[in-house]
PDB file of N, CA and C in Angstrom:
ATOM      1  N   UNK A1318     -83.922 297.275 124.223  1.00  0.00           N
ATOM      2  CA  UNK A1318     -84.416 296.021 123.673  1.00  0.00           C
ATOM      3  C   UNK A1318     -83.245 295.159 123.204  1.00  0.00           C
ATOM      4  N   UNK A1319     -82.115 295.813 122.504  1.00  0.00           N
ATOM      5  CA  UNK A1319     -80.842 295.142 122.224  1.00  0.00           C
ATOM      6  C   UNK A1319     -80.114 294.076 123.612  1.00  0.00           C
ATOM      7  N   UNK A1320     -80.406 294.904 124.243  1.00  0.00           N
ATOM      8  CA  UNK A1320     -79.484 294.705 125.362  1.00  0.00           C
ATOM      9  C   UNK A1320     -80.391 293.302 126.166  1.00  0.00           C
ATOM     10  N   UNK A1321     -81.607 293.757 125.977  1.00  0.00           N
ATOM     11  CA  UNK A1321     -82.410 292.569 127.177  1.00  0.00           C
ATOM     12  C   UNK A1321     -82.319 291.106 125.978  1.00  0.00           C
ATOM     13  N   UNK A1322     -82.380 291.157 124.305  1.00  0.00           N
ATOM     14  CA  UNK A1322     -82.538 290.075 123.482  1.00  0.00           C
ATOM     15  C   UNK A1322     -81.288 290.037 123.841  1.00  0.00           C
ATOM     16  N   UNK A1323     -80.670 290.407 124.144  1.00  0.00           N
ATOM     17  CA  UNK A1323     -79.017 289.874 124.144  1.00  0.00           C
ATOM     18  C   UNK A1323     -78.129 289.820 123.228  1.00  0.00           C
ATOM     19  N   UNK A1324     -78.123 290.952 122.388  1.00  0.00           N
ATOM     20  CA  UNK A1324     -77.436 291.530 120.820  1.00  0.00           C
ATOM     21  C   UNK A1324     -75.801 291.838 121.843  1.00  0.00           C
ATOM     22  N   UNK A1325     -75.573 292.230 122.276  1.00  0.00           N
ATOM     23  CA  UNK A1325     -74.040 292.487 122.811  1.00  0.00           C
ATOM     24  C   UNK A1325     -73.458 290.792 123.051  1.00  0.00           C
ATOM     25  N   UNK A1326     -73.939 289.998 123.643  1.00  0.00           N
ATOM     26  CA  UNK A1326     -73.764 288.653 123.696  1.00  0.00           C
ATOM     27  C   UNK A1326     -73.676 287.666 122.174  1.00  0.00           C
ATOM     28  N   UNK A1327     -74.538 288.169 121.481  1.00  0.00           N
ATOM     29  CA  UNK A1327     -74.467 287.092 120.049  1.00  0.00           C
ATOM     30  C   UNK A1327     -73.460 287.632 118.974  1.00  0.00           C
ATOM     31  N   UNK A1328     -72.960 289.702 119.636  1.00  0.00           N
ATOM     32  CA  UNK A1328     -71.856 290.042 118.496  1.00  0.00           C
ATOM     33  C   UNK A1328     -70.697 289.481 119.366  1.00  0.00           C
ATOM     34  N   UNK A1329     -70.359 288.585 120.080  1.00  0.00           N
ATOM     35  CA  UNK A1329     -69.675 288.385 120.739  1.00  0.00           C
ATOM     36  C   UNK A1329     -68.784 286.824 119.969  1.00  0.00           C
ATOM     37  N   UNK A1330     -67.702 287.520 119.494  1.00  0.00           N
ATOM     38  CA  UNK A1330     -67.273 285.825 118.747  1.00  0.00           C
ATOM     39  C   UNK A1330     -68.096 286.289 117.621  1.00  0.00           C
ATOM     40  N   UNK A1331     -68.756 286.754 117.040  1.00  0.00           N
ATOM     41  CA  UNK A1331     -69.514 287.022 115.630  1.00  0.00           C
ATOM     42  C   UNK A1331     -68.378 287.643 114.437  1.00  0.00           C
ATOM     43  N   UNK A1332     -69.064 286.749 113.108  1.00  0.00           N
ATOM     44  CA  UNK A1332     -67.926 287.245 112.125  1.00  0.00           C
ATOM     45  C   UNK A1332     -68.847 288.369 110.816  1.00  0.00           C
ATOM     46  N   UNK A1333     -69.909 287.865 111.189  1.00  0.00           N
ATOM     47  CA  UNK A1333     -71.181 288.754 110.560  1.00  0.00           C
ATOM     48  C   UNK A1333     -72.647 288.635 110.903  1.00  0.00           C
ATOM     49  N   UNK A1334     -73.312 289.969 111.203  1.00  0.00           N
ATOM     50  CA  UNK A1334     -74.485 290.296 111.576  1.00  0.00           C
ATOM     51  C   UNK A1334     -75.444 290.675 110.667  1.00  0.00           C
ATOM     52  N   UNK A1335     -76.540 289.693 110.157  1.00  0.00           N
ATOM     53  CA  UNK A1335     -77.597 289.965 109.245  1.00  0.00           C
ATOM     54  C   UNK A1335     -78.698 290.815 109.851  1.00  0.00           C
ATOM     55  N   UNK A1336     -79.063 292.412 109.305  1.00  0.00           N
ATOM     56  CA  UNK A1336     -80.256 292.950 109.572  1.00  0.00           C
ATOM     57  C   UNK A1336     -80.628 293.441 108.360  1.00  0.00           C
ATOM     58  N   UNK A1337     -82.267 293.953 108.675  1.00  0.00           N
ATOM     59  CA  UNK A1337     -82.553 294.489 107.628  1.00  0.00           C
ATOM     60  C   UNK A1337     -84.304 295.172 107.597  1.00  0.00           C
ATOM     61  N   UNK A1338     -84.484 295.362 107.367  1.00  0.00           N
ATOM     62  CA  UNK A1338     -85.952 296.019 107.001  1.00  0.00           C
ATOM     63  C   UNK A1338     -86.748 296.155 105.592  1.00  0.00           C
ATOM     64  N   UNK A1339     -87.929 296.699 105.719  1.00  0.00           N
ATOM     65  CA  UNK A1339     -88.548 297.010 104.163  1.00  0.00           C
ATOM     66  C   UNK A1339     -88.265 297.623 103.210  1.00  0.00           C
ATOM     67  N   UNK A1340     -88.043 299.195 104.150  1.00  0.00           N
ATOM     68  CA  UNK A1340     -87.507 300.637 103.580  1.00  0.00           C
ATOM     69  C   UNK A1340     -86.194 300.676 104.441  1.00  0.00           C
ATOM     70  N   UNK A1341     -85.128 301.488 103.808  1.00  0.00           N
ATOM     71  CA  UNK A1341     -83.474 301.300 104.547  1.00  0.00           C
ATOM     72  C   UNK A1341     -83.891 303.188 104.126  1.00  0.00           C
ATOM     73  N   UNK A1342     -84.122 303.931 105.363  1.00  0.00           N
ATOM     74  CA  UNK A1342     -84.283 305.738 105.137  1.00  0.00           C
ATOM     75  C   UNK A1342     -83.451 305.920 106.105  1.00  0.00           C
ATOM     76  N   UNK A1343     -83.554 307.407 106.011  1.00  0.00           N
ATOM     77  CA  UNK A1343     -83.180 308.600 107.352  1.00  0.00           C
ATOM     78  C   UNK A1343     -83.888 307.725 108.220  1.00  0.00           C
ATOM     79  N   UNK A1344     -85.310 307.543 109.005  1.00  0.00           N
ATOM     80  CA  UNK A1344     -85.754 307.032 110.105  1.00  0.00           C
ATOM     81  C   UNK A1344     -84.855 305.545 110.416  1.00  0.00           C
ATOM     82  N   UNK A1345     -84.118 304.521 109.518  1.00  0.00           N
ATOM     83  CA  UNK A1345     -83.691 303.603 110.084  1.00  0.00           C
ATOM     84  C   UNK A1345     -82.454 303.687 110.808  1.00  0.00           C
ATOM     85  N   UNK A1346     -81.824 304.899 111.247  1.00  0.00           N
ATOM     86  CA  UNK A1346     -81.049 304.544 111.965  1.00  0.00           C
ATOM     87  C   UNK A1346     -81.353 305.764 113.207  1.00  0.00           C
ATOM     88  N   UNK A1347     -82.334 306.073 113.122  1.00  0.00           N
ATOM     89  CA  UNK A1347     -82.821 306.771 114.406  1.00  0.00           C
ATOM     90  C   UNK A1347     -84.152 306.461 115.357  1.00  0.00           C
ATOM     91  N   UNK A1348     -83.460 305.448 115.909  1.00  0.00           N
ATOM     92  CA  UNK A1348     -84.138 304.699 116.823  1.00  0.00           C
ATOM     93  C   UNK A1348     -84.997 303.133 116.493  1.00  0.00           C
ATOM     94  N   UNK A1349     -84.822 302.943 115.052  1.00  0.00           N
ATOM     95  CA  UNK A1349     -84.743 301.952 114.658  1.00  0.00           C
ATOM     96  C   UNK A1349     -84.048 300.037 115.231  1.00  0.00           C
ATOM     97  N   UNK A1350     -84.850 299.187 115.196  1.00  0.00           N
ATOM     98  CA  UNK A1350     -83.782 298.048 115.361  1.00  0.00           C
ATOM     99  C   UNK A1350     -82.910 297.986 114.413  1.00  0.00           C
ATOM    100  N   UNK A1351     -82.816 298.053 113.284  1.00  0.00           N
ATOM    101  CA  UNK A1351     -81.480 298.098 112.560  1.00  0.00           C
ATOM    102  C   UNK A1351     -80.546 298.797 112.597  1.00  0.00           C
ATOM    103  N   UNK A1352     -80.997 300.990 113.000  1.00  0.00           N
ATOM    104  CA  UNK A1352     -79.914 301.342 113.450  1.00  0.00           C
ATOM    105  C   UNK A1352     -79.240 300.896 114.511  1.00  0.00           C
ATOM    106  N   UNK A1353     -79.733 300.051 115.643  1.00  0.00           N
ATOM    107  CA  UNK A1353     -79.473 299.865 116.681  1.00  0.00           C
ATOM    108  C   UNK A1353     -78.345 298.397 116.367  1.00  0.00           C
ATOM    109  N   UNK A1354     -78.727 297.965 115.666  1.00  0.00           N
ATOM    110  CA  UNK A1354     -78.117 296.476 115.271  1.00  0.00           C
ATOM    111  C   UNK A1354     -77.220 297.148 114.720  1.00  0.00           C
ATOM    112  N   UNK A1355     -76.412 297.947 113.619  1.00  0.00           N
ATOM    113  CA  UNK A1355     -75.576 298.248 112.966  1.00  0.00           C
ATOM    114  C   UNK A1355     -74.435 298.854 114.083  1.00  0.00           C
ATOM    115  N   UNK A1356     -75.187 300.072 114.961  1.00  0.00           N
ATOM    116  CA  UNK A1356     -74.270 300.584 115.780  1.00  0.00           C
ATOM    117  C   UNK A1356     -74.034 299.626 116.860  1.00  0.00           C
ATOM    118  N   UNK A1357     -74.404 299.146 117.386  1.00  0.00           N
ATOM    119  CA  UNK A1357     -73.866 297.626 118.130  1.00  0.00           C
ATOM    120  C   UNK A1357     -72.531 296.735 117.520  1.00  0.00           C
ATOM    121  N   UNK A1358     -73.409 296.286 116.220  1.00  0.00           N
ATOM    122  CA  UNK A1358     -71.768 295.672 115.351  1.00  0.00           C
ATOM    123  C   UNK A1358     -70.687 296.510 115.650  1.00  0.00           C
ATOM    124  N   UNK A1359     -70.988 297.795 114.637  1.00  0.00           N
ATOM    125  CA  UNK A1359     -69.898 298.709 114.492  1.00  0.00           C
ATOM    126  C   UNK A1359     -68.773 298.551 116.206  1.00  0.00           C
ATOM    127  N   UNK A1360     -69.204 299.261 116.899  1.00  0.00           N
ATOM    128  CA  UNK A1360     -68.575 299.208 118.386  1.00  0.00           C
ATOM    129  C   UNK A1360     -68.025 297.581 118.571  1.00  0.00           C
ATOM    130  N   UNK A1361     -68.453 296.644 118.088  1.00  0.00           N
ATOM    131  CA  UNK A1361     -68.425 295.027 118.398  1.00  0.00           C
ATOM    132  C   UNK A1361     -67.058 294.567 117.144  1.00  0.00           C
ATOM    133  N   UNK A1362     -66.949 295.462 116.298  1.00  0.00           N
ATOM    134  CA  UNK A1362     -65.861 295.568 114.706  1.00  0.00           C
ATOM    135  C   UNK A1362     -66.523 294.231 114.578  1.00  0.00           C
ATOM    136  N   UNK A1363     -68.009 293.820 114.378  1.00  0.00           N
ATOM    137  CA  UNK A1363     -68.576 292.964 113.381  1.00  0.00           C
ATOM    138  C   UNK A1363     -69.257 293.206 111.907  1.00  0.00           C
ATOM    139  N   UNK A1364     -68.582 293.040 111.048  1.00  0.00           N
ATOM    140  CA  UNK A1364     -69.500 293.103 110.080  1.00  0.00           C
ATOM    141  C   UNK A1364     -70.875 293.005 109.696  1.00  0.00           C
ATOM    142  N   UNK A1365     -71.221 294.028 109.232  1.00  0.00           N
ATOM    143  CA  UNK A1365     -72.820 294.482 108.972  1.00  0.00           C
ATOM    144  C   UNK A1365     -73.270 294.136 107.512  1.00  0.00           C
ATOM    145  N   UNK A1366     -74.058 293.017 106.953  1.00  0.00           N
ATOM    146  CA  UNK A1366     -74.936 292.669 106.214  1.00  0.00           C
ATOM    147  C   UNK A1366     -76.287 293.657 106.397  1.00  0.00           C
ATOM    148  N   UNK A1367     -77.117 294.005 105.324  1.00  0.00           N
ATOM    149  CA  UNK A1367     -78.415 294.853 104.693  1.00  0.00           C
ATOM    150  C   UNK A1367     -79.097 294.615 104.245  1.00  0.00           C
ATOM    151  N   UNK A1368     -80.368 294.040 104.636  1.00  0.00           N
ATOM    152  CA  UNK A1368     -81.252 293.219 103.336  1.00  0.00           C
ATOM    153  C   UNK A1368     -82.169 294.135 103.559  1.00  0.00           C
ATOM    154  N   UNK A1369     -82.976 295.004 102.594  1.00  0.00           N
ATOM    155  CA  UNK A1369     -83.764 295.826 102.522  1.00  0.00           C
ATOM    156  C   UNK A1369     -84.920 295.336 101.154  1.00  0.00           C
ATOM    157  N   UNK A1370     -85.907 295.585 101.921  1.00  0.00           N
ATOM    158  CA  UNK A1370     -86.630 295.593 100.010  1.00  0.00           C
ATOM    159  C   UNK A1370     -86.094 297.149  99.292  1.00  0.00           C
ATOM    160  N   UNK A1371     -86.234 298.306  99.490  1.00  0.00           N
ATOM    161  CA  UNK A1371     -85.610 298.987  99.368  1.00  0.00           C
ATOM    162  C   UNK A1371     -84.673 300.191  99.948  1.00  0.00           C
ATOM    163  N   UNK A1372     -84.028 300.766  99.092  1.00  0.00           N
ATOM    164  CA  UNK A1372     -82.810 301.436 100.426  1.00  0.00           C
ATOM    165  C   UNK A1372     -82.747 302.510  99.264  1.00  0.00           C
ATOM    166  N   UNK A1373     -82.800 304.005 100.561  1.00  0.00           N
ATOM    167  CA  UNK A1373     -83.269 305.131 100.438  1.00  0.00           C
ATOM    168  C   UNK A1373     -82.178 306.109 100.778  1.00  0.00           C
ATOM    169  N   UNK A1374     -81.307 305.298 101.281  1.00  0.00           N
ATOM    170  CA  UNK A1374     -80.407 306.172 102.512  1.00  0.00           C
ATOM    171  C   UNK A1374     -78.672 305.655 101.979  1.00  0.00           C
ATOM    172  N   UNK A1375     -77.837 305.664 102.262  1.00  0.00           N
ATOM    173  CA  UNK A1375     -76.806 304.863 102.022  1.00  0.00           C
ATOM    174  C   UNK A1375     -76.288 304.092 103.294  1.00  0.00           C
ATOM    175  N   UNK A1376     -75.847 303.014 103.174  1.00  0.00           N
ATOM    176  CA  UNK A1376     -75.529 302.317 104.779  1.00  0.00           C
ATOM    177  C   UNK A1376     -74.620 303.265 105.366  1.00  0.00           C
ATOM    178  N   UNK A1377     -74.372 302.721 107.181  1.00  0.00           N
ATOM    179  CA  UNK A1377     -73.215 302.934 107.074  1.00  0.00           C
ATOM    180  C   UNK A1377     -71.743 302.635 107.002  1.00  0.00           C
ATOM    181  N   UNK A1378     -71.204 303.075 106.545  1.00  0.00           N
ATOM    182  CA  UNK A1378     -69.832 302.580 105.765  1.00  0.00           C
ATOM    183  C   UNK A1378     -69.284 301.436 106.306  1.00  0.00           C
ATOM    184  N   UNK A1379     -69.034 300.712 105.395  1.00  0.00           N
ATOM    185  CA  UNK A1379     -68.578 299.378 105.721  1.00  0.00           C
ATOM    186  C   UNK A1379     -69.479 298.296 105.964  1.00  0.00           C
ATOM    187  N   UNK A1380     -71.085 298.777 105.664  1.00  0.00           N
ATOM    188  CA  UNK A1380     -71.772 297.637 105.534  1.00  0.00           C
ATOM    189  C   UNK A1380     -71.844 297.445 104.162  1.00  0.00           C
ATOM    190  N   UNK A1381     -72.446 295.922 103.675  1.00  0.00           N
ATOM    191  CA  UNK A1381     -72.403 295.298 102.531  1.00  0.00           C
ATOM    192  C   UNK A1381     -74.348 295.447 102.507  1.00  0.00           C
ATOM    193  N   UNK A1382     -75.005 296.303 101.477  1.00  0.00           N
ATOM    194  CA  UNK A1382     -76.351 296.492 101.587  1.00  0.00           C
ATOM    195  C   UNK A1382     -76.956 295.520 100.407  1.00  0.00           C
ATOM    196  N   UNK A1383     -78.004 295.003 100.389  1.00  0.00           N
ATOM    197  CA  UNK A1383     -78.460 294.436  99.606  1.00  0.00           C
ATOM    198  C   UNK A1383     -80.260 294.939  99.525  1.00  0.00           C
ATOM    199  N   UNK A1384     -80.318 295.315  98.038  1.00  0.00           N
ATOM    200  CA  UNK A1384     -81.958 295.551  98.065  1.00  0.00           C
ATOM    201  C   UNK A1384     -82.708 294.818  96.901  1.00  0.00           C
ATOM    202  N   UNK A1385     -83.615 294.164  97.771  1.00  0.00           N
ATOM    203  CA  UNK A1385     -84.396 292.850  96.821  1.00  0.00           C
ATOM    204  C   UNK A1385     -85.313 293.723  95.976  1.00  0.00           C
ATOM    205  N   UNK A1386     -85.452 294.987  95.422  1.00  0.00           N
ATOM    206  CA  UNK A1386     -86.096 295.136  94.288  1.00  0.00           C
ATOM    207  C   UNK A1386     -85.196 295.572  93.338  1.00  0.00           C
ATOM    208  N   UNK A1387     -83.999 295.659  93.663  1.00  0.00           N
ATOM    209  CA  UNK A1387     -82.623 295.573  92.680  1.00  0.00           C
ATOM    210  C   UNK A1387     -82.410 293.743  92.517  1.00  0.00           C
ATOM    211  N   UNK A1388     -82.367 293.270  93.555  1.00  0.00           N
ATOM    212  CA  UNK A1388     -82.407 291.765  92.871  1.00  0.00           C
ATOM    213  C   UNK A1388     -83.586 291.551  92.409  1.00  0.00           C
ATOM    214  N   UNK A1389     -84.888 291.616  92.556  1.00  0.00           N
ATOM    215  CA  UNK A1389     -86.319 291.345  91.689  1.00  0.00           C
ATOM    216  C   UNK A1389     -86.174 291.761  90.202  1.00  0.00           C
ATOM    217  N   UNK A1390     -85.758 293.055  90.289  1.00  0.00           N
ATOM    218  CA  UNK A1390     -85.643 294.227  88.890  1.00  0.00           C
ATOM    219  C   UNK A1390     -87.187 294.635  89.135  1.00  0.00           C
ATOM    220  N   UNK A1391     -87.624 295.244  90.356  1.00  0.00           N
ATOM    221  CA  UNK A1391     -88.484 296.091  90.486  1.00  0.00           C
ATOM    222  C   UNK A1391     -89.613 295.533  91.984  1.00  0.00           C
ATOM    223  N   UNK A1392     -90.190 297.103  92.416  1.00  0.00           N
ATOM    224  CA  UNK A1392     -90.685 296.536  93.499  1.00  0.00           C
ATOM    225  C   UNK A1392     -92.203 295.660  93.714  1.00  0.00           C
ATOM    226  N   UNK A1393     -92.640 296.113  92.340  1.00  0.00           N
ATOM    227  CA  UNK A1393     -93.452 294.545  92.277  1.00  0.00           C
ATOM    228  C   UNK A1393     -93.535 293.233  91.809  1.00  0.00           C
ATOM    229  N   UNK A1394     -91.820 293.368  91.973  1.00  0.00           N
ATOM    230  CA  UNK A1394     -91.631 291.293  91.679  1.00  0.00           C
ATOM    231  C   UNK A1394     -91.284 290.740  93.258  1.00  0.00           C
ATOM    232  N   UNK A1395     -90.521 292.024  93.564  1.00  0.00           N
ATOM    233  CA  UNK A1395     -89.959 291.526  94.995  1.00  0.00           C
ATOM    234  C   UNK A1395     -91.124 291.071  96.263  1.00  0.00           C
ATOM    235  N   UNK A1396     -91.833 292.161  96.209  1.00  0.00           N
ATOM    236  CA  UNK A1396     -93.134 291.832  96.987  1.00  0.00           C
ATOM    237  C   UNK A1396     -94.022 290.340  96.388  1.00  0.00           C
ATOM    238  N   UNK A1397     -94.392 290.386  95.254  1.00  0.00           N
ATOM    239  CA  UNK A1397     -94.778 289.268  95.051  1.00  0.00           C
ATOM    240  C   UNK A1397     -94.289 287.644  95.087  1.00  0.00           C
ATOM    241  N   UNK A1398     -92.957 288.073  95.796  1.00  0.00           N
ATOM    242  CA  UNK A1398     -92.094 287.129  95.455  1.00  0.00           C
ATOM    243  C   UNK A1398     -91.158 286.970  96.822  1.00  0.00           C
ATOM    244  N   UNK A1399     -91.566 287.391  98.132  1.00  0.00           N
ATOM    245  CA  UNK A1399     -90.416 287.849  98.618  1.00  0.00           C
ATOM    246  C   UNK A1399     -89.587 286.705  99.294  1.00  0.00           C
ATOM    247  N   UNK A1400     -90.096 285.358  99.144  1.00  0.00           N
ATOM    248  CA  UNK A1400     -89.392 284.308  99.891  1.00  0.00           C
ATOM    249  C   UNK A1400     -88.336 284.103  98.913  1.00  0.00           C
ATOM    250  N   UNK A1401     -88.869 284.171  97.040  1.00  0.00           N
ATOM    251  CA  UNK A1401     -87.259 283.625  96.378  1.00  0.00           C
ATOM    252  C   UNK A1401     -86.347 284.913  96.854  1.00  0.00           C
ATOM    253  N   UNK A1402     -86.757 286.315  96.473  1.00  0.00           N
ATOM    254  CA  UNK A1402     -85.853 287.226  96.600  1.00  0.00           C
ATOM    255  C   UNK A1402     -84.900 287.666  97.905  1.00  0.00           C
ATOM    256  N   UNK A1403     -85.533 287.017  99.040  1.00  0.00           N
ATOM    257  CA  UNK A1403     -84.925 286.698 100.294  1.00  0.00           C
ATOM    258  C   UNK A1403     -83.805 285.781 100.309  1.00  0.00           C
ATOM    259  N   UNK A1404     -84.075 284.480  99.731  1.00  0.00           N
ATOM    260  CA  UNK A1404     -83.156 283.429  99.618  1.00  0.00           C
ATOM    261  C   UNK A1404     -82.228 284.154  98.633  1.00  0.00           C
ATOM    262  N   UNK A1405     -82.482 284.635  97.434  1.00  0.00           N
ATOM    263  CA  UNK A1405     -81.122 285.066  96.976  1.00  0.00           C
ATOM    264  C   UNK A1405     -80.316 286.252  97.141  1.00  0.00           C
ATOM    265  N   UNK A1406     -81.029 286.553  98.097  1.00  0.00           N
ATOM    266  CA  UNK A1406     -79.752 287.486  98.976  1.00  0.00           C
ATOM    267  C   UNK A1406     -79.215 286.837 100.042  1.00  0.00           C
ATOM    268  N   UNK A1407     -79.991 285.936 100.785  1.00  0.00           N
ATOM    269  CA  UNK A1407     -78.962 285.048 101.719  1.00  0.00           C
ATOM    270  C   UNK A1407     -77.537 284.355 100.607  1.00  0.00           C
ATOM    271  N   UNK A1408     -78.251 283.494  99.592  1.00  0.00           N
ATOM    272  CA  UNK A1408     -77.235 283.269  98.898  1.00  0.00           C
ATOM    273  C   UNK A1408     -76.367 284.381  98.353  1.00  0.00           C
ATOM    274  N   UNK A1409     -76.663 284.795  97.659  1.00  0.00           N
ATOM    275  CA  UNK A1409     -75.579 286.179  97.563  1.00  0.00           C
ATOM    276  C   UNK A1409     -74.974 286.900  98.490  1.00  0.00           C
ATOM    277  N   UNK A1410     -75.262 286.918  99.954  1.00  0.00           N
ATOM    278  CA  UNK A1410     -74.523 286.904 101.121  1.00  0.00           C
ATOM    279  C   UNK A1410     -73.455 285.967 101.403  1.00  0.00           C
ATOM    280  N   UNK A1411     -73.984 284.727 101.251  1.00  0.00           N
ATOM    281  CA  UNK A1411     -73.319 283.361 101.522  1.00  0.00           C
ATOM    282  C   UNK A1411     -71.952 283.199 100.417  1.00  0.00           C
ATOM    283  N   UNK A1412     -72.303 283.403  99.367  1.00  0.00           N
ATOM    284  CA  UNK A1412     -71.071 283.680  98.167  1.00  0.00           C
ATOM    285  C   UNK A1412     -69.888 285.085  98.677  1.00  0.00           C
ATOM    286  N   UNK A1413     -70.309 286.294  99.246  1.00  0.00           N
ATOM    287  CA  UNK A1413     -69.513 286.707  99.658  1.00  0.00           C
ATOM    288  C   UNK A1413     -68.503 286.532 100.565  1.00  0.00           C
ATOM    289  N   UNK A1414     -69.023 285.767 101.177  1.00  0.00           N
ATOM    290  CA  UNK A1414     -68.006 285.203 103.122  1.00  0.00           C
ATOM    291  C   UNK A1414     -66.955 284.887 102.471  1.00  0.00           C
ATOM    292  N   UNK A1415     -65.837 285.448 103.136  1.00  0.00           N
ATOM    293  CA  UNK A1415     -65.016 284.710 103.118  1.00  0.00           C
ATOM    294  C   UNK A1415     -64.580 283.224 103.330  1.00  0.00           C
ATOM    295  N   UNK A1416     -63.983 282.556 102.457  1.00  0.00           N
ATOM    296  CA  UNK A1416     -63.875 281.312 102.225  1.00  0.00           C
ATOM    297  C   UNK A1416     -64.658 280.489 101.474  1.00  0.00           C
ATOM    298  N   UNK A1417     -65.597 280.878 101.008  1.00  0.00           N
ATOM    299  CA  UNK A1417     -66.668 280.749 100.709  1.00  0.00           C
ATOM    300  C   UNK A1417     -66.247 280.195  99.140  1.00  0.00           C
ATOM    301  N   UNK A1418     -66.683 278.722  98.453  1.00  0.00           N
ATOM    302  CA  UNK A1418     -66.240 278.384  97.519  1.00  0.00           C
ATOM    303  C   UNK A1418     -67.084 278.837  96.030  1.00  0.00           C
TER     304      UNK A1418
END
């Protein structure tokens, strides 16, 4: 599925790759689109962004993980809420980039 959306083509020239899911477990990187997106970067030496509502597992190394019921302060603000808690992990993504003022 990577290959036909054309994920080898968009890590191409890429300086960072946003994925992410609900739950970040053992099952997300076995056979998962996100494991699949991470190990793609990795091989591509693109940086891997994590937006999870929550994360169960630890990334793998060298990604930057983010979990919106750590930014909510719990998992029923995040759910009830998930468009602000989305945006402020894009922003809190966006503050990390390099160059970034």
């Amino acid at each position: 599925i990577a290959r036909i959306a054309g994920l080898p083509q968009a890590l191409a020239g890429a300086g960072l790759i946003i994925t992410g899911e609900g739950q970040f477990d053992a099952s997300s990187l076995a056979g998962k689109v996100v494991g699949a997106v991470c190990a793609a970067a990795s091989q591509a030496g693109v940086r891997v962004a994590l937006v999870a509502g929550s994360i169960g597992l630890a990334p793998p190394a060298g990604t930057h993980a983010l979990e919106l019921t750590g930014l909510a302060g719990g998992a029923a603000a995040a759910m009830r809420e998930p468009g602000r808690w989305l945006a402020a992990a894009g922003a809190e993504l966006a503050a990390r980039q390099p160059g970034a003022a």
